Amino acid sequence: MLHDERILKNKFAYFFTIVFLLGWIIYYSVFAINILLRGYRLAEKYIKFRSFAYFLNFIVFILLIVTFINIFKES
């Protein structure tokens, strides 16, 4: 019985982790779509950091997707 309760707790942890990651994936996908399709850019005063900021955002987006897939496989 104790073992079943631990499995249930892990299922809830996986569920909340998946929901949390889905929220961040949606947030970063909207950011990526705005940059790629709508042409949104950073303000001109941040021109030095533009490529670095975009690189970091796209890397985070890709890592979130990979993390989501791995956690989904684990659950």
PDB file of N, CA, C and O in Angstrom:
ATOM      1  N   MET A   1       0.823  -1.200   0.000  1.00  0.00           N
ATOM      2  CA  MET A   1       0.000   0.000   0.000  1.00  0.00           C
ATOM      3  C   MET A   1       0.865   1.262   0.000  1.00  0.00           C
ATOM      4  O   MET A   1       0.566   2.195  -0.707  1.00  0.00           O
ATOM      5  N   LEU A   2       1.918   1.263   0.781  1.00  0.00           N
ATOM      6  CA  LEU A   2       2.795   2.429   0.835  1.00  0.00           C
ATOM      7  C   LEU A   2       3.432   2.688  -0.521  1.00  0.00           C
ATOM      8  O   LEU A   2       3.570   3.822  -0.951  1.00  0.00           O
ATOM      9  N   HIS A   3       3.769   1.602  -1.204  1.00  0.00           N
ATOM     10  CA  HIS A   3       4.375   1.748  -2.523  1.00  0.00           C
ATOM     11  C   HIS A   3       3.400   2.403  -3.504  1.00  0.00           C
ATOM     12  O   HIS A   3       3.792   3.236  -4.310  1.00  0.00           O
ATOM     13  N   ASP A   4       2.121   2.032  -3.423  1.00  0.00           N
ATOM     14  CA  ASP A   4       1.122   2.634  -4.302  1.00  0.00           C
ATOM     15  C   ASP A   4       0.975   4.130  -4.053  1.00  0.00           C
ATOM     16  O   ASP A   4       0.775   4.894  -4.987  1.00  0.00           O
ATOM     17  N   GLU A   5       1.056   4.552  -2.789  1.00  0.00           N
ATOM     18  CA  GLU A   5       0.943   5.975  -2.497  1.00  0.00           C
ATOM     19  C   GLU A   5       2.119   6.747  -3.080  1.00  0.00           C
ATOM     20  O   GLU A   5       1.954   7.856  -3.558  1.00  0.00           O
ATOM     21  N   ARG A   6       3.312   6.165  -3.039  1.00  0.00           N
ATOM     22  CA  ARG A   6       4.468   6.850  -3.622  1.00  0.00           C
ATOM     23  C   ARG A   6       4.314   6.990  -5.130  1.00  0.00           C
ATOM     24  O   ARG A   6       4.649   8.014  -5.689  1.00  0.00           O
ATOM     25  N   ILE A   7       3.794   5.965  -5.775  1.00  0.00           N
ATOM     26  CA  ILE A   7       3.569   6.051  -7.219  1.00  0.00           C
ATOM     27  C   ILE A   7       2.552   7.145  -7.529  1.00  0.00           C
ATOM     28  O   ILE A   7       2.732   7.937  -8.455  1.00  0.00           O
ATOM     29  N   LEU A   8       1.506   7.242  -6.720  1.00  0.00           N
ATOM     30  CA  LEU A   8       0.496   8.275  -6.930  1.00  0.00           C
ATOM     31  C   LEU A   8       1.099   9.656  -6.761  1.00  0.00           C
ATOM     32  O   LEU A   8       0.830  10.558  -7.544  1.00  0.00           O
ATOM     33  N   LYS A   9       1.951   9.837  -5.747  1.00  0.00           N
ATOM     34  CA  LYS A   9       2.598  11.134  -5.557  1.00  0.00           C
ATOM     35  C   LYS A   9       3.505  11.458  -6.739  1.00  0.00           C
ATOM     36  O   LYS A   9       3.560  12.590  -7.191  1.00  0.00           O
ATOM     37  N   ASN A  10       4.217  10.477  -7.244  1.00  0.00           N
ATOM     38  CA  ASN A  10       5.072  10.723  -8.403  1.00  0.00           C
ATOM     39  C   ASN A  10       4.244  11.088  -9.628  1.00  0.00           C
ATOM     40  O   ASN A  10       4.655  11.915 -10.425  1.00  0.00           O
ATOM     41  N   LYS A  11       3.080  10.454  -9.784  1.00  0.00           N
ATOM     42  CA  LYS A  11       2.226  10.804 -10.917  1.00  0.00           C
ATOM     43  C   LYS A  11       1.756  12.242 -10.830  1.00  0.00           C
ATOM     44  O   LYS A  11       1.715  12.948 -11.832  1.00  0.00           O
ATOM     45  N   PHE A  12       1.431  12.708  -9.625  1.00  0.00           N
ATOM     46  CA  PHE A  12       1.038  14.102  -9.466  1.00  0.00           C
ATOM     47  C   PHE A  12       2.223  15.024  -9.725  1.00  0.00           C
ATOM     48  O   PHE A  12       2.067  16.091 -10.320  1.00  0.00           O
ATOM     49  N   ALA A  13       3.398  14.628  -9.283  1.00  0.00           N
ATOM     50  CA  ALA A  13       4.586  15.442  -9.545  1.00  0.00           C
ATOM     51  C   ALA A  13       4.855  15.518 -11.039  1.00  0.00           C
ATOM     52  O   ALA A  13       5.173  16.598 -11.560  1.00  0.00           O
ATOM     53  N   TYR A  14       4.733  14.405 -11.728  1.00  0.00           N
ATOM     54  CA  TYR A  14       4.912  14.418 -13.176  1.00  0.00           C
ATOM     55  C   TYR A  14       3.856  15.282 -13.854  1.00  0.00           C
ATOM     56  O   TYR A  14       4.144  16.033 -14.769  1.00  0.00           O
ATOM     57  N   PHE A  15       2.624  15.170 -13.382  1.00  0.00           N
ATOM     58  CA  PHE A  15       1.541  15.956 -13.972  1.00  0.00           C
ATOM     59  C   PHE A  15       1.806  17.450 -13.821  1.00  0.00           C
ATOM     60  O   PHE A  15       1.700  18.206 -14.795  1.00  0.00           O
ATOM     61  N   PHE A  16       2.151  17.883 -12.616  1.00  0.00           N
ATOM     62  CA  PHE A  16       2.397  19.309 -12.399  1.00  0.00           C
ATOM     63  C   PHE A  16       3.638  19.784 -13.133  1.00  0.00           C
ATOM     64  O   PHE A  16       3.693  20.913 -13.615  1.00  0.00           O
ATOM     65  N   THR A  17       4.639  18.931 -13.250  1.00  0.00           N
ATOM     66  CA  THR A  17       5.825  19.293 -14.010  1.00  0.00           C
ATOM     67  C   THR A  17       5.490  19.453 -15.487  1.00  0.00           C
ATOM     68  O   THR A  17       5.942  20.406 -16.137  1.00  0.00           O
ATOM     69  N   ILE A  18       4.695  18.558 -16.003  1.00  0.00           N
ATOM     70  CA  ILE A  18       4.297  18.642 -17.414  1.00  0.00           C
ATOM     71  C   ILE A  18       3.464  19.892 -17.665  1.00  0.00           C
ATOM     72  O   ILE A  18       3.668  20.608 -18.652  1.00  0.00           O
ATOM     73  N   VAL A  19       2.542  20.203 -16.771  1.00  0.00           N
ATOM     74  CA  VAL A  19       1.722  21.410 -16.929  1.00  0.00           C
ATOM     75  C   VAL A  19       2.599  22.661 -16.848  1.00  0.00           C
ATOM     76  O   VAL A  19       2.442  23.599 -17.641  1.00  0.00           O
ATOM     77  N   PHE A  20       3.539  22.689 -15.903  1.00  0.00           N
ATOM     78  CA  PHE A  20       4.442  23.824 -15.761  1.00  0.00           C
ATOM     79  C   PHE A  20       5.277  24.012 -17.026  1.00  0.00           C
ATOM     80  O   PHE A  20       5.407  25.122 -17.545  1.00  0.00           O
ATOM     81  N   LEU A  21       5.840  22.918 -17.543  1.00  0.00           N
ATOM     82  CA  LEU A  21       6.643  23.016 -18.760  1.00  0.00           C
ATOM     83  C   LEU A  21       5.805  23.428 -19.963  1.00  0.00           C
ATOM     84  O   LEU A  21       6.276  24.184 -20.813  1.00  0.00           O
ATOM     85  N   LEU A  22       4.580  22.942 -20.038  1.00  0.00           N
ATOM     86  CA  LEU A  22       3.711  23.353 -21.145  1.00  0.00           C
ATOM     87  C   LEU A  22       3.456  24.856 -21.113  1.00  0.00           C
ATOM     88  O   LEU A  22       3.425  25.512 -22.160  1.00  0.00           O
ATOM     89  N   GLY A  23       3.269  25.403 -19.922  1.00  0.00           N
ATOM     90  CA  GLY A  23       3.075  26.848 -19.804  1.00  0.00           C
ATOM     91  C   GLY A  23       4.274  27.624 -20.327  1.00  0.00           C
ATOM     92  O   GLY A  23       4.129  28.592 -21.077  1.00  0.00           O
ATOM     93  N   TRP A  24       5.476  27.202 -19.950  1.00  0.00           N
ATOM     94  CA  TRP A  24       6.687  27.890 -20.417  1.00  0.00           C
ATOM     95  C   TRP A  24       6.918  27.667 -21.904  1.00  0.00           C
ATOM     96  O   TRP A  24       7.391  28.559 -22.606  1.00  0.00           O
ATOM     97  N   ILE A  25       6.583  26.487 -22.401  1.00  0.00           N
ATOM     98  CA  ILE A  25       6.722  26.234 -23.837  1.00  0.00           C
ATOM     99  C   ILE A  25       5.786  27.151 -24.629  1.00  0.00           C
ATOM    100  O   ILE A  25       6.177  27.714 -25.659  1.00  0.00           O
ATOM    101  N   ILE A  26       4.579  27.343 -24.139  1.00  0.00           N
ATOM    102  CA  ILE A  26       3.640  28.242 -24.810  1.00  0.00           C
ATOM    103  C   ILE A  26       4.173  29.675 -24.781  1.00  0.00           C
ATOM    104  O   ILE A  26       4.132  30.390 -25.791  1.00  0.00           O
ATOM    105  N   TYR A  27       4.711  30.092 -23.642  1.00  0.00           N
ATOM    106  CA  TYR A  27       5.261  31.446 -23.522  1.00  0.00           C
ATOM    107  C   TYR A  27       6.402  31.662 -24.514  1.00  0.00           C
ATOM    108  O   TYR A  27       6.426  32.667 -25.234  1.00  0.00           O
ATOM    109  N   TYR A  28       7.347  30.742 -24.568  1.00  0.00           N
ATOM    110  CA  TYR A  28       8.489  30.909 -25.464  1.00  0.00           C
ATOM    111  C   TYR A  28       8.101  30.702 -26.931  1.00  0.00           C
ATOM    112  O   TYR A  28       8.719  31.280 -27.818  1.00  0.00           O
ATOM    113  N   SER A  29       7.094  29.881 -27.195  1.00  0.00           N
ATOM    114  CA  SER A  29       6.676  29.713 -28.586  1.00  0.00           C
ATOM    115  C   SER A  29       6.008  30.990 -29.105  1.00  0.00           C
ATOM    116  O   SER A  29       6.202  31.356 -30.267  1.00  0.00           O
ATOM    117  N   VAL A  30       5.255  31.677 -28.268  1.00  0.00           N
ATOM    118  CA  VAL A  30       4.680  32.960 -28.683  1.00  0.00           C
ATOM    119  C   VAL A  30       5.791  33.956 -28.965  1.00  0.00           C
ATOM    120  O   VAL A  30       5.742  34.705 -29.948  1.00  0.00           O
ATOM    121  N   PHE A  31       6.833  33.965 -28.129  1.00  0.00           N
ATOM    122  CA  PHE A  31       7.973  34.847 -28.351  1.00  0.00           C
ATOM    123  C   PHE A  31       8.662  34.518 -29.675  1.00  0.00           C
ATOM    124  O   PHE A  31       8.965  35.411 -30.468  1.00  0.00           O
ATOM    125  N   ALA A  32       8.870  33.226 -29.938  1.00  0.00           N
ATOM    126  CA  ALA A  32       9.535  32.818 -31.179  1.00  0.00           C
ATOM    127  C   ALA A  32       8.688  33.153 -32.397  1.00  0.00           C
ATOM    128  O   ALA A  32       9.204  33.615 -33.418  1.00  0.00           O
ATOM    129  N   ILE A  33       7.383  32.948 -32.303  1.00  0.00           N
ATOM    130  CA  ILE A  33       6.495  33.268 -33.424  1.00  0.00           C
ATOM    131  C   ILE A  33       6.489  34.770 -33.687  1.00  0.00           C
ATOM    132  O   ILE A  33       6.508  35.215 -34.838  1.00  0.00           O
ATOM    133  N   ASN A  34       6.477  35.559 -32.619  1.00  0.00           N
ATOM    134  CA  ASN A  34       6.505  37.021 -32.795  1.00  0.00           C
ATOM    135  C   ASN A  34       7.783  37.472 -33.481  1.00  0.00           C
ATOM    136  O   ASN A  34       7.759  38.391 -34.298  1.00  0.00           O
ATOM    137  N   ILE A  35       8.894  36.846 -33.165  1.00  0.00           N
ATOM    138  CA  ILE A  35      10.155  37.235 -33.802  1.00  0.00           C
ATOM    139  C   ILE A  35      10.200  36.765 -35.251  1.00  0.00           C
ATOM    140  O   ILE A  35      10.541  37.528 -36.149  1.00  0.00           O
ATOM    141  N   LEU A  36       9.866  35.511 -35.481  1.00  0.00           N
ATOM    142  CA  LEU A  36      10.030  34.932 -36.814  1.00  0.00           C
ATOM    143  C   LEU A  36       8.962  35.391 -37.808  1.00  0.00           C
ATOM    144  O   LEU A  36       9.277  35.696 -38.959  1.00  0.00           O
ATOM    145  N   LEU A  37       7.721  35.440 -37.394  1.00  0.00           N
ATOM    146  CA  LEU A  37       6.645  35.727 -38.339  1.00  0.00           C
ATOM    147  C   LEU A  37       6.204  37.186 -38.353  1.00  0.00           C
ATOM    148  O   LEU A  37       5.916  37.747 -39.414  1.00  0.00           O
ATOM    149  N   ARG A  38       6.158  37.801 -37.200  1.00  0.00           N
ATOM    150  CA  ARG A  38       5.662  39.175 -37.138  1.00  0.00           C
ATOM    151  C   ARG A  38       6.761  40.211 -37.188  1.00  0.00           C
ATOM    152  O   ARG A  38       6.481  41.396 -37.310  1.00  0.00           O
ATOM    153  N   GLY A  39       8.001  39.781 -37.040  1.00  0.00           N
ATOM    154  CA  GLY A  39       9.118  40.703 -37.162  1.00  0.00           C
ATOM    155  C   GLY A  39       9.367  41.572 -35.945  1.00  0.00           C
ATOM    156  O   GLY A  39       9.951  42.640 -36.064  1.00  0.00           O
ATOM    157  N   TYR A  40       8.905  41.146 -34.772  1.00  0.00           N
ATOM    158  CA  TYR A  40       9.174  41.926 -33.568  1.00  0.00           C
ATOM    159  C   TYR A  40      10.661  41.887 -33.259  1.00  0.00           C
ATOM    160  O   TYR A  40      11.319  40.882 -33.402  1.00  0.00           O
ATOM    161  N   ARG A  41      11.188  42.983 -32.805  1.00  0.00           N
ATOM    162  CA  ARG A  41      12.609  43.090 -32.494  1.00  0.00           C
ATOM    163  C   ARG A  41      12.771  43.772 -31.144  1.00  0.00           C
ATOM    164  O   ARG A  41      11.861  44.418 -30.635  1.00  0.00           O
ATOM    165  N   LEU A  42      13.993  43.691 -30.626  1.00  0.00           N
ATOM    166  CA  LEU A  42      14.320  44.429 -29.408  1.00  0.00           C
ATOM    167  C   LEU A  42      14.439  45.910 -29.725  1.00  0.00           C
ATOM    168  O   LEU A  42      14.638  46.298 -30.874  1.00  0.00           O
ATOM    169  N   ALA A  43      14.345  46.721 -28.696  1.00  0.00           N
ATOM    170  CA  ALA A  43      14.493  48.169 -28.882  1.00  0.00           C
ATOM    171  C   ALA A  43      15.899  48.483 -29.373  1.00  0.00           C
ATOM    172  O   ALA A  43      16.841  47.725 -29.174  1.00  0.00           O
ATOM    173  N   GLU A  44      16.036  49.609 -30.017  1.00  0.00           N
ATOM    174  CA  GLU A  44      17.315  49.978 -30.624  1.00  0.00           C
ATOM    175  C   GLU A  44      18.430  50.169 -29.597  1.00  0.00           C
ATOM    176  O   GLU A  44      19.597  50.005 -29.915  1.00  0.00           O
ATOM    177  N   LYS A  45      18.090  50.511 -28.354  1.00  0.00           N
ATOM    178  CA  LYS A  45      19.135  50.709 -27.358  1.00  0.00           C
ATOM    179  C   LYS A  45      19.773  49.392 -26.928  1.00  0.00           C
ATOM    180  O   LYS A  45      20.822  49.395 -26.316  1.00  0.00           O
ATOM    181  N   TYR A  46      19.144  48.249 -27.265  1.00  0.00           N
ATOM    182  CA  TYR A  46      19.699  46.932 -26.940  1.00  0.00           C
ATOM    183  C   TYR A  46      20.284  46.236 -28.161  1.00  0.00           C
ATOM    184  O   TYR A  46      20.364  45.022 -28.203  1.00  0.00           O
ATOM    185  N   ILE A  47      20.688  46.995 -29.149  1.00  0.00           N
ATOM    186  CA  ILE A  47      21.160  46.430 -30.416  1.00  0.00           C
ATOM    187  C   ILE A  47      22.385  45.544 -30.229  1.00  0.00           C
ATOM    188  O   ILE A  47      22.568  44.565 -30.947  1.00  0.00           O
ATOM    189  N   LYS A  48      23.222  45.828 -29.224  1.00  0.00           N
ATOM    190  CA  LYS A  48      24.432  45.032 -28.981  1.00  0.00           C
ATOM    191  C   LYS A  48      24.087  43.616 -28.533  1.00  0.00           C
ATOM    192  O   LYS A  48      24.817  42.677 -28.826  1.00  0.00           O
ATOM    193  N   PHE A  49      22.987  43.481 -27.811  1.00  0.00           N
ATOM    194  CA  PHE A  49      22.639  42.205 -27.211  1.00  0.00           C
ATOM    195  C   PHE A  49      21.566  41.448 -27.983  1.00  0.00           C
ATOM    196  O   PHE A  49      21.083  40.417 -27.522  1.00  0.00           O
ATOM    197  N   ARG A  50      21.195  41.961 -29.147  1.00  0.00           N
ATOM    198  CA  ARG A  50      20.072  41.368 -29.884  1.00  0.00           C
ATOM    199  C   ARG A  50      20.315  39.905 -30.229  1.00  0.00           C
ATOM    200  O   ARG A  50      19.499  39.037 -29.885  1.00  0.00           O
ATOM    201  N   SER A  51      21.417  39.594 -30.865  1.00  0.00           N
ATOM    202  CA  SER A  51      21.650  38.209 -31.282  1.00  0.00           C
ATOM    203  C   SER A  51      21.839  37.298 -30.076  1.00  0.00           C
ATOM    204  O   SER A  51      21.367  36.156 -30.070  1.00  0.00           O
ATOM    205  N   PHE A  52      22.487  37.796 -29.029  1.00  0.00           N
ATOM    206  CA  PHE A  52      22.672  37.001 -27.816  1.00  0.00           C
ATOM    207  C   PHE A  52      21.329  36.713 -27.140  1.00  0.00           C
ATOM    208  O   PHE A  52      21.065  35.583 -26.721  1.00  0.00           O
ATOM    209  N   ALA A  53      20.461  37.702 -27.065  1.00  0.00           N
ATOM    210  CA  ALA A  53      19.149  37.520 -26.442  1.00  0.00           C
ATOM    211  C   ALA A  53      18.295  36.546 -27.243  1.00  0.00           C
ATOM    212  O   ALA A  53      17.630  35.672 -26.672  1.00  0.00           O
ATOM    213  N   TYR A  54      18.301  36.675 -28.561  1.00  0.00           N
ATOM    214  CA  TYR A  54      17.525  35.753 -29.388  1.00  0.00           C
ATOM    215  C   TYR A  54      18.075  34.340 -29.290  1.00  0.00           C
ATOM    216  O   TYR A  54      17.320  33.371 -29.213  1.00  0.00           O
ATOM    217  N   PHE A  55      19.402  34.211 -29.285  1.00  0.00           N
ATOM    218  CA  PHE A  55      20.030  32.903 -29.151  1.00  0.00           C
ATOM    219  C   PHE A  55      19.625  32.248 -27.836  1.00  0.00           C
ATOM    220  O   PHE A  55      19.244  31.077 -27.811  1.00  0.00           O
ATOM    221  N   LEU A  56      19.685  32.990 -26.748  1.00  0.00           N
ATOM    222  CA  LEU A  56      19.298  32.430 -25.442  1.00  0.00           C
ATOM    223  C   LEU A  56      17.830  32.025 -25.407  1.00  0.00           C
ATOM    224  O   LEU A  56      17.485  30.960 -24.879  1.00  0.00           O
ATOM    225  N   ASN A  57      16.963  32.841 -25.973  1.00  0.00           N
ATOM    226  CA  ASN A  57      15.538  32.514 -25.967  1.00  0.00           C
ATOM    227  C   ASN A  57      15.234  31.274 -26.798  1.00  0.00           C
ATOM    228  O   ASN A  57      14.423  30.431 -26.392  1.00  0.00           O
ATOM    229  N   PHE A  58      15.870  31.145 -27.953  1.00  0.00           N
ATOM    230  CA  PHE A  58      15.619  29.965 -28.768  1.00  0.00           C
ATOM    231  C   PHE A  58      16.229  28.706 -28.143  1.00  0.00           C
ATOM    232  O   PHE A  58      15.650  27.628 -28.229  1.00  0.00           O
ATOM    233  N   ILE A  59      17.386  28.839 -27.494  1.00  0.00           N
ATOM    234  CA  ILE A  59      17.987  27.692 -26.803  1.00  0.00           C
ATOM    235  C   ILE A  59      17.095  27.243 -25.651  1.00  0.00           C
ATOM    236  O   ILE A  59      16.873  26.049 -25.449  1.00  0.00           O
ATOM    237  N   VAL A  60      16.569  28.202 -24.880  1.00  0.00           N
ATOM    238  CA  VAL A  60      15.660  27.856 -23.783  1.00  0.00           C
ATOM    239  C   VAL A  60      14.419  27.162 -24.330  1.00  0.00           C
ATOM    240  O   VAL A  60      13.947  26.169 -23.767  1.00  0.00           O
ATOM    241  N   PHE A  61      13.898  27.649 -25.440  1.00  0.00           N
ATOM    242  CA  PHE A  61      12.719  27.036 -26.044  1.00  0.00           C
ATOM    243  C   PHE A  61      13.003  25.590 -26.461  1.00  0.00           C
ATOM    244  O   PHE A  61      12.219  24.684 -26.174  1.00  0.00           O
ATOM    245  N   ILE A  62      14.128  25.355 -27.080  1.00  0.00           N
ATOM    246  CA  ILE A  62      14.488  24.000 -27.507  1.00  0.00           C
ATOM    247  C   ILE A  62      14.711  23.093 -26.297  1.00  0.00           C
ATOM    248  O   ILE A  62      14.258  21.937 -26.265  1.00  0.00           O
ATOM    249  N   LEU A  63      15.397  23.605 -25.269  1.00  0.00           N
ATOM    250  CA  LEU A  63      15.631  22.801 -24.070  1.00  0.00           C
ATOM    251  C   LEU A  63      14.342  22.486 -23.324  1.00  0.00           C
ATOM    252  O   LEU A  63      14.201  21.398 -22.752  1.00  0.00           O
ATOM    253  N   LEU A  64      13.398  23.403 -23.319  1.00  0.00           N
ATOM    254  CA  LEU A  64      12.103  23.123 -22.708  1.00  0.00           C
ATOM    255  C   LEU A  64      11.378  21.997 -23.435  1.00  0.00           C
ATOM    256  O   LEU A  64      10.771  21.126 -22.807  1.00  0.00           O
ATOM    257  N   ILE A  65      11.443  21.996 -24.740  1.00  0.00           N
ATOM    258  CA  ILE A  65      10.797  20.932 -25.509  1.00  0.00           C
ATOM    259  C   ILE A  65      11.465  19.590 -25.230  1.00  0.00           C
ATOM    260  O   ILE A  65      10.788  18.581 -25.012  1.00  0.00           O
ATOM    261  N   VAL A  66      12.789  19.569 -25.199  1.00  0.00           N
ATOM    262  CA  VAL A  66      13.517  18.325 -24.914  1.00  0.00           C
ATOM    263  C   VAL A  66      13.202  17.841 -23.503  1.00  0.00           C
ATOM    264  O   VAL A  66      12.969  16.642 -23.277  1.00  0.00           O
ATOM    265  N   THR A  67      13.177  18.737 -22.546  1.00  0.00           N
ATOM    266  CA  THR A  67      12.849  18.375 -21.167  1.00  0.00           C
ATOM    267  C   THR A  67      11.434  17.841 -21.076  1.00  0.00           C
ATOM    268  O   THR A  67      11.179  16.849 -20.388  1.00  0.00           O
ATOM    269  N   PHE A  68      10.507  18.472 -21.769  1.00  0.00           N
ATOM    270  CA  PHE A  68       9.122  18.006 -21.766  1.00  0.00           C
ATOM    271  C   PHE A  68       9.020  16.596 -22.321  1.00  0.00           C
ATOM    272  O   PHE A  68       8.330  15.743 -21.758  1.00  0.00           O
ATOM    273  N   ILE A  69       9.712  16.326 -23.404  1.00  0.00           N
ATOM    274  CA  ILE A  69       9.663  14.991 -24.003  1.00  0.00           C
ATOM    275  C   ILE A  69      10.251  13.954 -23.053  1.00  0.00           C
ATOM    276  O   ILE A  69       9.677  12.880 -22.868  1.00  0.00           O
ATOM    277  N   ASN A  70      11.371  14.280 -22.414  1.00  0.00           N
ATOM    278  CA  ASN A  70      11.993  13.326 -21.497  1.00  0.00           C
ATOM    279  C   ASN A  70      11.136  13.068 -20.262  1.00  0.00           C
ATOM    280  O   ASN A  70      11.019  11.926 -19.815  1.00  0.00           O
ATOM    281  N   ILE A  71      10.532  14.105 -19.706  1.00  0.00           N
ATOM    282  CA  ILE A  71       9.661  13.910 -18.542  1.00  0.00           C
ATOM    283  C   ILE A  71       8.413  13.160 -18.939  1.00  0.00           C
ATOM    284  O   ILE A  71       7.917  12.308 -18.189  1.00  0.00           O
ATOM    285  N   PHE A  72       7.897  13.420 -20.118  1.00  0.00           N
ATOM    286  CA  PHE A  72       6.703  12.698 -20.573  1.00  0.00           C
ATOM    287  C   PHE A  72       7.018  11.211 -20.752  1.00  0.00           C
ATOM    288  O   PHE A  72       6.189  10.360 -20.441  1.00  0.00           O
ATOM    289  N   LYS A  73       8.221  10.886 -21.225  1.00  0.00           N
ATOM    290  CA  LYS A  73       8.611   9.486 -21.363  1.00  0.00           C
ATOM    291  C   LYS A  73       8.744   8.817 -19.981  1.00  0.00           C
ATOM    292  O   LYS A  73       8.391   7.659 -19.822  1.00  0.00           O
ATOM    293  N   GLU A  74       9.267   9.565 -19.002  1.00  0.00           N
ATOM    294  CA  GLU A  74       9.449   9.025 -17.655  1.00  0.00           C
ATOM    295  C   GLU A  74       8.129   8.724 -16.965  1.00  0.00           C
ATOM    296  O   GLU A  74       8.033   7.783 -16.206  1.00  0.00           O
ATOM    297  N   SER A  75       7.134   9.566 -17.205  1.00  0.00           N
ATOM    298  CA  SER A  75       5.867   9.387 -16.515  1.00  0.00           C
ATOM    299  C   SER A  75       5.099   8.226 -17.112  1.00  0.00           C
ATOM    300  O   SER A  75       4.329   7.593 -16.524  1.00  0.00           O
TER     301      SER A  75
END
